[in-house]
PDB file of C-alpha atoms in Angstrom:
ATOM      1  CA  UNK A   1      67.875 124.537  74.754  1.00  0.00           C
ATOM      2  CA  UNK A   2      64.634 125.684  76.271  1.00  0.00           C
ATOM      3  CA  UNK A   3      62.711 128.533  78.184  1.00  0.00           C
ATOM      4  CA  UNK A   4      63.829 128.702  81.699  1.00  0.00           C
ATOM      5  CA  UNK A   5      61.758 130.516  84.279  1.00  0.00           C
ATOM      6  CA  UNK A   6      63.611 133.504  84.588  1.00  0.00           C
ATOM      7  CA  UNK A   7      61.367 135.642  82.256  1.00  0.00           C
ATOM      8  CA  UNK A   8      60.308 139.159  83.911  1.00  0.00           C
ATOM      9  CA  UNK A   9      56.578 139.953  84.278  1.00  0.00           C
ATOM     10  CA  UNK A  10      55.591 142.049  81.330  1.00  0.00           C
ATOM     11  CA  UNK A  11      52.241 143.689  82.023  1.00  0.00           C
ATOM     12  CA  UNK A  12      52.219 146.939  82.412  1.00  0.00           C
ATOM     13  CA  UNK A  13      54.792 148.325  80.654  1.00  0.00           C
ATOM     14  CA  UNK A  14      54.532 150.887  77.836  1.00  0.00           C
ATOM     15  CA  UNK A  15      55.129 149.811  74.253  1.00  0.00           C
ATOM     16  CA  UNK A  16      58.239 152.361  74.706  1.00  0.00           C
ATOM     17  CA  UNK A  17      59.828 150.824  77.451  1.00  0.00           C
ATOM     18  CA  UNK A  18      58.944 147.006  75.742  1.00  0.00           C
ATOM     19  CA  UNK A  19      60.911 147.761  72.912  1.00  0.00           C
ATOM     20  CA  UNK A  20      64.335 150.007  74.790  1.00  0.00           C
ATOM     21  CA  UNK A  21      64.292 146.412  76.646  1.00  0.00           C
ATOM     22  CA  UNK A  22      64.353 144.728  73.606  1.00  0.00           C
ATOM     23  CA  UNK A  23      66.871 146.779  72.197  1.00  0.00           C
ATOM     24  CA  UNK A  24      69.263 147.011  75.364  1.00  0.00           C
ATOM     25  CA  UNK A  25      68.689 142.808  75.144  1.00  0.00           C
ATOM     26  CA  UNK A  26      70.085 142.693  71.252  1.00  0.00           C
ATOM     27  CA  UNK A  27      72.902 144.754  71.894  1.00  0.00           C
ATOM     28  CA  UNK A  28      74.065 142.581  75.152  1.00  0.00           C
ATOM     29  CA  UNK A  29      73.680 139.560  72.978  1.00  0.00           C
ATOM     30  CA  UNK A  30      75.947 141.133  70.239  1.00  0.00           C
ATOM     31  CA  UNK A  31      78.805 142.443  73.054  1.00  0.00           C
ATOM     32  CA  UNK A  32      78.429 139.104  74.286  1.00  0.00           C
ATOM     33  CA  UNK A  33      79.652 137.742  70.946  1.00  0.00           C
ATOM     34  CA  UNK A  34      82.172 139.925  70.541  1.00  0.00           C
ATOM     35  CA  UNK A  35      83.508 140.658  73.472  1.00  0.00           C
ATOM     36  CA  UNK A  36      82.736 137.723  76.005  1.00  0.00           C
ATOM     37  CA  UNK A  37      81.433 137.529  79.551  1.00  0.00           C
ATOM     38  CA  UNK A  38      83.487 139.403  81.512  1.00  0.00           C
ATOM     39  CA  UNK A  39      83.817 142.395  79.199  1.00  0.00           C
ATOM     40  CA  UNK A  40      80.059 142.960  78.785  1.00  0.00           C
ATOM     41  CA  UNK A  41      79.919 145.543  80.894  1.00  0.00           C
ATOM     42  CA  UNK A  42      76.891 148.094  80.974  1.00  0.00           C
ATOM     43  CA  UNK A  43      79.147 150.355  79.407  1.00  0.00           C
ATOM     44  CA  UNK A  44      80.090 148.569  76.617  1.00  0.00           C
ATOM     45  CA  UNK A  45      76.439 147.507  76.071  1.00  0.00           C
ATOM     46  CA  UNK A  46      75.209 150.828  76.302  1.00  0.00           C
ATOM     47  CA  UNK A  47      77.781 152.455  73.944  1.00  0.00           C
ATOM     48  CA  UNK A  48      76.569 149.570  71.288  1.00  0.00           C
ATOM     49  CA  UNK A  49      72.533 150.251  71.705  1.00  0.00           C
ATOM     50  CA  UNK A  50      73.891 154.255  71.273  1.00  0.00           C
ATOM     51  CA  UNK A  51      72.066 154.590  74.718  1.00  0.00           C
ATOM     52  CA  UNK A  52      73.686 155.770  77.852  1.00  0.00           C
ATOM     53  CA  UNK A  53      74.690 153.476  80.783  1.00  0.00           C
ATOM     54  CA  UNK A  54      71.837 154.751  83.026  1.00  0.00           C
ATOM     55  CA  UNK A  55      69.438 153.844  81.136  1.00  0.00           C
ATOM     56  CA  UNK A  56      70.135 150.289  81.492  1.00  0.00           C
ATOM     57  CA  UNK A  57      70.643 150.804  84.970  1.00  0.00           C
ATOM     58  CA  UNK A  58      66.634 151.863  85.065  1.00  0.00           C
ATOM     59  CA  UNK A  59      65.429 149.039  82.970  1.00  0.00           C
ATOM     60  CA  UNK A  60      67.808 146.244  84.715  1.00  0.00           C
ATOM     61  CA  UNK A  61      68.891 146.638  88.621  1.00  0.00           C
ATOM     62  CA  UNK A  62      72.064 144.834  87.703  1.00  0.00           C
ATOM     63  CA  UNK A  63      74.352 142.726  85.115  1.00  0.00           C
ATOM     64  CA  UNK A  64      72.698 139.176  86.227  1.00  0.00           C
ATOM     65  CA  UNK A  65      68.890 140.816  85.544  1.00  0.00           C
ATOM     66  CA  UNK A  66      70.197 141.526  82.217  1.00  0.00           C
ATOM     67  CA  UNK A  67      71.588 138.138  81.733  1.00  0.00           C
ATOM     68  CA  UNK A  68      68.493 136.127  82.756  1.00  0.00           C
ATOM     69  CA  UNK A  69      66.535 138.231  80.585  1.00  0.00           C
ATOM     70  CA  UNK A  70      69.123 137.545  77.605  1.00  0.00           C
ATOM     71  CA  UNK A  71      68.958 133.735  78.907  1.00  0.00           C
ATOM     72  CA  UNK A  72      65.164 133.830  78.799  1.00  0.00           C
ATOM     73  CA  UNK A  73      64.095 135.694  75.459  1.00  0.00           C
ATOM     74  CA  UNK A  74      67.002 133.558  72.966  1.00  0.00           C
ATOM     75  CA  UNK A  75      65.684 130.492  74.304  1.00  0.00           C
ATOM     76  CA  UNK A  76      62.135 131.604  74.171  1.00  0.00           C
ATOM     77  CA  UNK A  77      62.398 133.252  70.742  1.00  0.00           C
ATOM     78  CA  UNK A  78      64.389 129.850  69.480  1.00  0.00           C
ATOM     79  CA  UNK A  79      61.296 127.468  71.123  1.00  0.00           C
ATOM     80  CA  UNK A  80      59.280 129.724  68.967  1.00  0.00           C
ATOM     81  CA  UNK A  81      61.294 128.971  65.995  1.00  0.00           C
ATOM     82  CA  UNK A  82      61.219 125.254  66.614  1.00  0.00           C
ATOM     83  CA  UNK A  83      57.665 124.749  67.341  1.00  0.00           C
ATOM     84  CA  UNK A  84      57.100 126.076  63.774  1.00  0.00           C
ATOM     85  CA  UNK A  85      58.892 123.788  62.154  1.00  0.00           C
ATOM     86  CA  UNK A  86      57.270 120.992  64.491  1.00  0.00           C
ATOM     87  CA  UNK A  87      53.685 122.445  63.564  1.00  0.00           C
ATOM     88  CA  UNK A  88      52.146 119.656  61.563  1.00  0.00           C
ATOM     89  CA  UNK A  89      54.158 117.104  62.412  1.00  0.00           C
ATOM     90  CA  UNK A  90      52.524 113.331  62.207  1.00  0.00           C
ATOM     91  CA  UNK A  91      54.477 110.663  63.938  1.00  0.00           C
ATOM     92  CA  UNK A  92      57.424 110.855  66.598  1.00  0.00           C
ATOM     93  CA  UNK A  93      59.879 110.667  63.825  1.00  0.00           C
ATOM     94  CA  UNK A  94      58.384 113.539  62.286  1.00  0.00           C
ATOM     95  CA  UNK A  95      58.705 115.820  65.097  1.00  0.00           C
ATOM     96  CA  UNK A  96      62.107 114.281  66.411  1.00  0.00           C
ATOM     97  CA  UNK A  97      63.618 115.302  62.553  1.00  0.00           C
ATOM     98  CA  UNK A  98      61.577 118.782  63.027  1.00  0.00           C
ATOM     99  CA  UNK A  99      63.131 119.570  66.915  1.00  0.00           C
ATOM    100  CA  UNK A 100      66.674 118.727  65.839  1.00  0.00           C
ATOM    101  CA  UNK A 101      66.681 120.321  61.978  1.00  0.00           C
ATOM    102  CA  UNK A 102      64.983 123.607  63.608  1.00  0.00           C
ATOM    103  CA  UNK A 103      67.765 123.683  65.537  1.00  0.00           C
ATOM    104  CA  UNK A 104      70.585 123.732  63.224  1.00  0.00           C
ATOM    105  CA  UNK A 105      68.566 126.558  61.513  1.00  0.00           C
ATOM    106  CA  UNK A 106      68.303 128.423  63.937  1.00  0.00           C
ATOM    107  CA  UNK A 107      71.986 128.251  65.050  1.00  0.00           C
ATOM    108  CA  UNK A 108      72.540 129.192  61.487  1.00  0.00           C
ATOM    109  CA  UNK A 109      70.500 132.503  61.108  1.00  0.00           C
ATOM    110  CA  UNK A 110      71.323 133.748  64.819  1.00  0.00           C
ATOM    111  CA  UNK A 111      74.485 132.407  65.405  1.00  0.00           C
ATOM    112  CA  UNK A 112      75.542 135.474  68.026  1.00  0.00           C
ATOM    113  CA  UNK A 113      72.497 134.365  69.875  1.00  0.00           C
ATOM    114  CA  UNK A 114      73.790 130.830  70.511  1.00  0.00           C
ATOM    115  CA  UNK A 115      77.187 132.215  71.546  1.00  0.00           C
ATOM    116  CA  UNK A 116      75.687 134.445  73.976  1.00  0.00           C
ATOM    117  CA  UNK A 117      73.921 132.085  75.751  1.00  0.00           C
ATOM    118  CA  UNK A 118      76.620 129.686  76.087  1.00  0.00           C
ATOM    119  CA  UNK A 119      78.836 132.492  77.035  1.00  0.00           C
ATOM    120  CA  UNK A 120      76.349 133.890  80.465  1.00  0.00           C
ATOM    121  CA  UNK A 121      75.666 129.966  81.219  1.00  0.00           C
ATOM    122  CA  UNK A 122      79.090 129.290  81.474  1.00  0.00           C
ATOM    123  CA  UNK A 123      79.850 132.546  83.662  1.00  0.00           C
ATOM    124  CA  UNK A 124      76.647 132.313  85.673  1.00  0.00           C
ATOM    125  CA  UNK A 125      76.714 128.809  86.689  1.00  0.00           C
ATOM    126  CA  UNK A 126      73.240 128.081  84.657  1.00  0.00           C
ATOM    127  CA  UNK A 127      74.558 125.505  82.412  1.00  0.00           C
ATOM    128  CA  UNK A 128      73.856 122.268  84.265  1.00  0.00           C
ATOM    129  CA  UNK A 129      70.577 122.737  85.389  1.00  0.00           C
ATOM    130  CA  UNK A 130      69.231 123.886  81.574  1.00  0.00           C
ATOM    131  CA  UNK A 131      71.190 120.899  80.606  1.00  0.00           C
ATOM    132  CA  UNK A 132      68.991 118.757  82.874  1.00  0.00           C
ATOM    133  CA  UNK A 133      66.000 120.203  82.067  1.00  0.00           C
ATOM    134  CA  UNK A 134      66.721 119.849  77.941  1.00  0.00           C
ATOM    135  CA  UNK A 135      67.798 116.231  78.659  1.00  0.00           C
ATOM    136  CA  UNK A 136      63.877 115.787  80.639  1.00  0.00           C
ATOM    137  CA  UNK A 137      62.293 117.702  77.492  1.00  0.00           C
ATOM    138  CA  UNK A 138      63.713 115.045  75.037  1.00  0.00           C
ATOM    139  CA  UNK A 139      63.467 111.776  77.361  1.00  0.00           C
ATOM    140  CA  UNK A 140      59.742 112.586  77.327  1.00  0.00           C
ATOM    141  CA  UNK A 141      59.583 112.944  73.800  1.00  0.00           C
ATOM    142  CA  UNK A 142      61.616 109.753  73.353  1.00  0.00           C
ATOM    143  CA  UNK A 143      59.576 107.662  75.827  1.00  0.00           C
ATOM    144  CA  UNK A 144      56.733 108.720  74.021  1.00  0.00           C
ATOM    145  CA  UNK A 145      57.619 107.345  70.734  1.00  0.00           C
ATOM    146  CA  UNK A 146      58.653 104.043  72.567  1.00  0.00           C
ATOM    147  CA  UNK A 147      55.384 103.950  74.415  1.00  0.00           C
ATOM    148  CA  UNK A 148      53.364 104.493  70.742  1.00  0.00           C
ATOM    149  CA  UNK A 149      55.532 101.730  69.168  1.00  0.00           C
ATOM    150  CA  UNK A 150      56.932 104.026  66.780  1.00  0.00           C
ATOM    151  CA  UNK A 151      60.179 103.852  68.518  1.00  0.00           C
ATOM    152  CA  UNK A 152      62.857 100.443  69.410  1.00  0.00           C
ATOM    153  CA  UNK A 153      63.619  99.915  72.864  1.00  0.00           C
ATOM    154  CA  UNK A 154      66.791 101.814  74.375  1.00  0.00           C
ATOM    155  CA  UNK A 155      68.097 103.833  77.447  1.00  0.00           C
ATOM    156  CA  UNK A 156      65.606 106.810  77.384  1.00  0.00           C
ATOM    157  CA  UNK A 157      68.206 109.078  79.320  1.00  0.00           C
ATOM    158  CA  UNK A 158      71.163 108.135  77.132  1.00  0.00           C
ATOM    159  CA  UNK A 159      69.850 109.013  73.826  1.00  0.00           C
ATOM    160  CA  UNK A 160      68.162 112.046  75.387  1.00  0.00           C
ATOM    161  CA  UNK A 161      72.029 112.965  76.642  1.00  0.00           C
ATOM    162  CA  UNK A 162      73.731 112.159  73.187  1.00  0.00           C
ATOM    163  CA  UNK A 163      71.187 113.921  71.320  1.00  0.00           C
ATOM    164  CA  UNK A 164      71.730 116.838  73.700  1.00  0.00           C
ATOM    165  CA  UNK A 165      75.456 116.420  73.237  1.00  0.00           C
ATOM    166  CA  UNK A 166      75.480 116.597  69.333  1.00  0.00           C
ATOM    167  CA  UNK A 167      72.809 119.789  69.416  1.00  0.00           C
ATOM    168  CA  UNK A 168      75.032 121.371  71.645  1.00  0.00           C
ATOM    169  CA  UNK A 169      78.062 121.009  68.966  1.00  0.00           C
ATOM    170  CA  UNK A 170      76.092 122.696  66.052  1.00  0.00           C
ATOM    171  CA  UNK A 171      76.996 126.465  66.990  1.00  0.00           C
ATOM    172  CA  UNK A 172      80.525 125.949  67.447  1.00  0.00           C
ATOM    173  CA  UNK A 173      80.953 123.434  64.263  1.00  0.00           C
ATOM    174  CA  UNK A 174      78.807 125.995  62.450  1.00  0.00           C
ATOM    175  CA  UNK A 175      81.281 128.593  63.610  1.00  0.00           C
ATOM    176  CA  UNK A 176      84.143 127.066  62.370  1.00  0.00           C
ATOM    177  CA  UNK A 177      83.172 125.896  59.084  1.00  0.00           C
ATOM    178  CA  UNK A 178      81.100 129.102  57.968  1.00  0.00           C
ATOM    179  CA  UNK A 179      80.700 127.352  54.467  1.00  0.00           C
ATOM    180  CA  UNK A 180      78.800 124.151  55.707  1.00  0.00           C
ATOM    181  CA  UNK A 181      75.651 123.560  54.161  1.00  0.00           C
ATOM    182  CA  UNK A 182      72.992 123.975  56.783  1.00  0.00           C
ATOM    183  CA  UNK A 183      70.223 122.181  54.613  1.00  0.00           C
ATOM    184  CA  UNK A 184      72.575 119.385  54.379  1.00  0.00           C
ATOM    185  CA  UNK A 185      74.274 119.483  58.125  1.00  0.00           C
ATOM    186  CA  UNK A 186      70.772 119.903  59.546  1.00  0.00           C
ATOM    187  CA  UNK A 187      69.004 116.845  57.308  1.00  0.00           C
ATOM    188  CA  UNK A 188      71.917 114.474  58.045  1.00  0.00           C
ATOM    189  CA  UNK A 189      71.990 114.908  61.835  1.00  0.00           C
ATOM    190  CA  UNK A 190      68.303 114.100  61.929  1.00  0.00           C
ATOM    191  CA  UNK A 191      68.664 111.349  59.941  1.00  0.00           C
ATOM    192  CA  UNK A 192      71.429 109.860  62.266  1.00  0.00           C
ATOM    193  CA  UNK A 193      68.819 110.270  65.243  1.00  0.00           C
ATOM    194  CA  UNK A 194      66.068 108.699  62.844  1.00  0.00           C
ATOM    195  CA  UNK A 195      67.664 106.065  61.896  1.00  0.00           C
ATOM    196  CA  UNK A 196      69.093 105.404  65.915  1.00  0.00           C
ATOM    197  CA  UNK A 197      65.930 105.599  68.029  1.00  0.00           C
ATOM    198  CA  UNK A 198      63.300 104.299  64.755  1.00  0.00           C
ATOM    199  CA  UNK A 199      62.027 100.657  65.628  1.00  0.00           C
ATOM    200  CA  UNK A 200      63.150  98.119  62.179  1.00  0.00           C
ATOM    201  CA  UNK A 201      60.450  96.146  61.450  1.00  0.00           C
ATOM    202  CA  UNK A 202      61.844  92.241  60.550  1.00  0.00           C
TER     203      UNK A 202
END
């Protein structure tokens, strides 16, 4: 749900060799997809980007470079994504609704991306500690909100992990019911969040 560290230094590489990265990335992500973990082979990645196997082979030493890069630029490029939505924000509520309805969107418009990830977590062993970290990102968030008064008292780490818990279900909900209104799926989840962590004044 968030940038991990694994991101590859960029300076000093041409704009060329930016963008065959770039495009050797997309075309993992959409094998991934298709085809799963264990069938993502350079190959199969290479014969997608219409490039030749070596080629990856000079941009990534091996399969797991290529994964943590994958890893690193959909969560980056999705952090992106949600920060615009939070942009502007006022309140704790306000950016709460933003973080989880930027989300859903973005699950919606690159759902391949989503699948990807959860495919090279699952393989790689990654899973648990980006799980711990997302659960850190929103029990600061959540604390904060309590701390300002804005939000009731309640188990910091729990809501954190259930709001984890129904993010992580979007992609696979959204994959199975390919007619869902995202507008109305996304608004409705953040309202069930709103409406559990917002303090009720008596």
């Amino acid at each position: 749900m968030r940038p991990n560290d694994r991101s590859v230094d960029q300076k000093g590489r041409s704009f060329i060799e930016t963008a065959r990265r770039a495009q050797i990335v997309e075309a993992a992500v959409d094998t991934l997809a298709e085809l799963g973990y264990a069938k993502a082979s350079f190959a199969r990645i290479a014969q997608r980007a219409g490039i030749s196997p070596g080629l990856i082979s000079y941009h990534f030493r091996n399969k797991q470079e290529l994964m943590e890069q994958v890893v690193t630029e959909v969560n980056a490029d999705m952090e992106r994504a949600i920060e615009e939505r939070v942009e502007g924000a006022e309140g704790h509520v306000a950016v709460l609704r933003a973080v989880i309805e930027g989300f859903v969107h973005y699950c919606a418009a690159r759902p391949a991306r989503l699948v990807a990830v959860g495919q090279i977590e699952g393989a790689e062993g990654w899973g648990a500690q980006e799980r711990e970290q997302s659960i850190g990102d929103f029990e600061q968030l959540l604390r904060s909100g309590q701390d300002d008064g804005e939000f009731r008292s309640f188990s910091s780490r729990l809501m954190a992990a259930t709001l984890l818990a129904a993010l992580e279900a979007v992609p696979t909900e959204l994959h199975a019911r390919p007619d869902t209104d995202v507008r109305a799926y996304a608004d409705e989840l953040a309202t069930t969040f709103e409406l559990a962590v917002r303090k009720v004044d008596h």
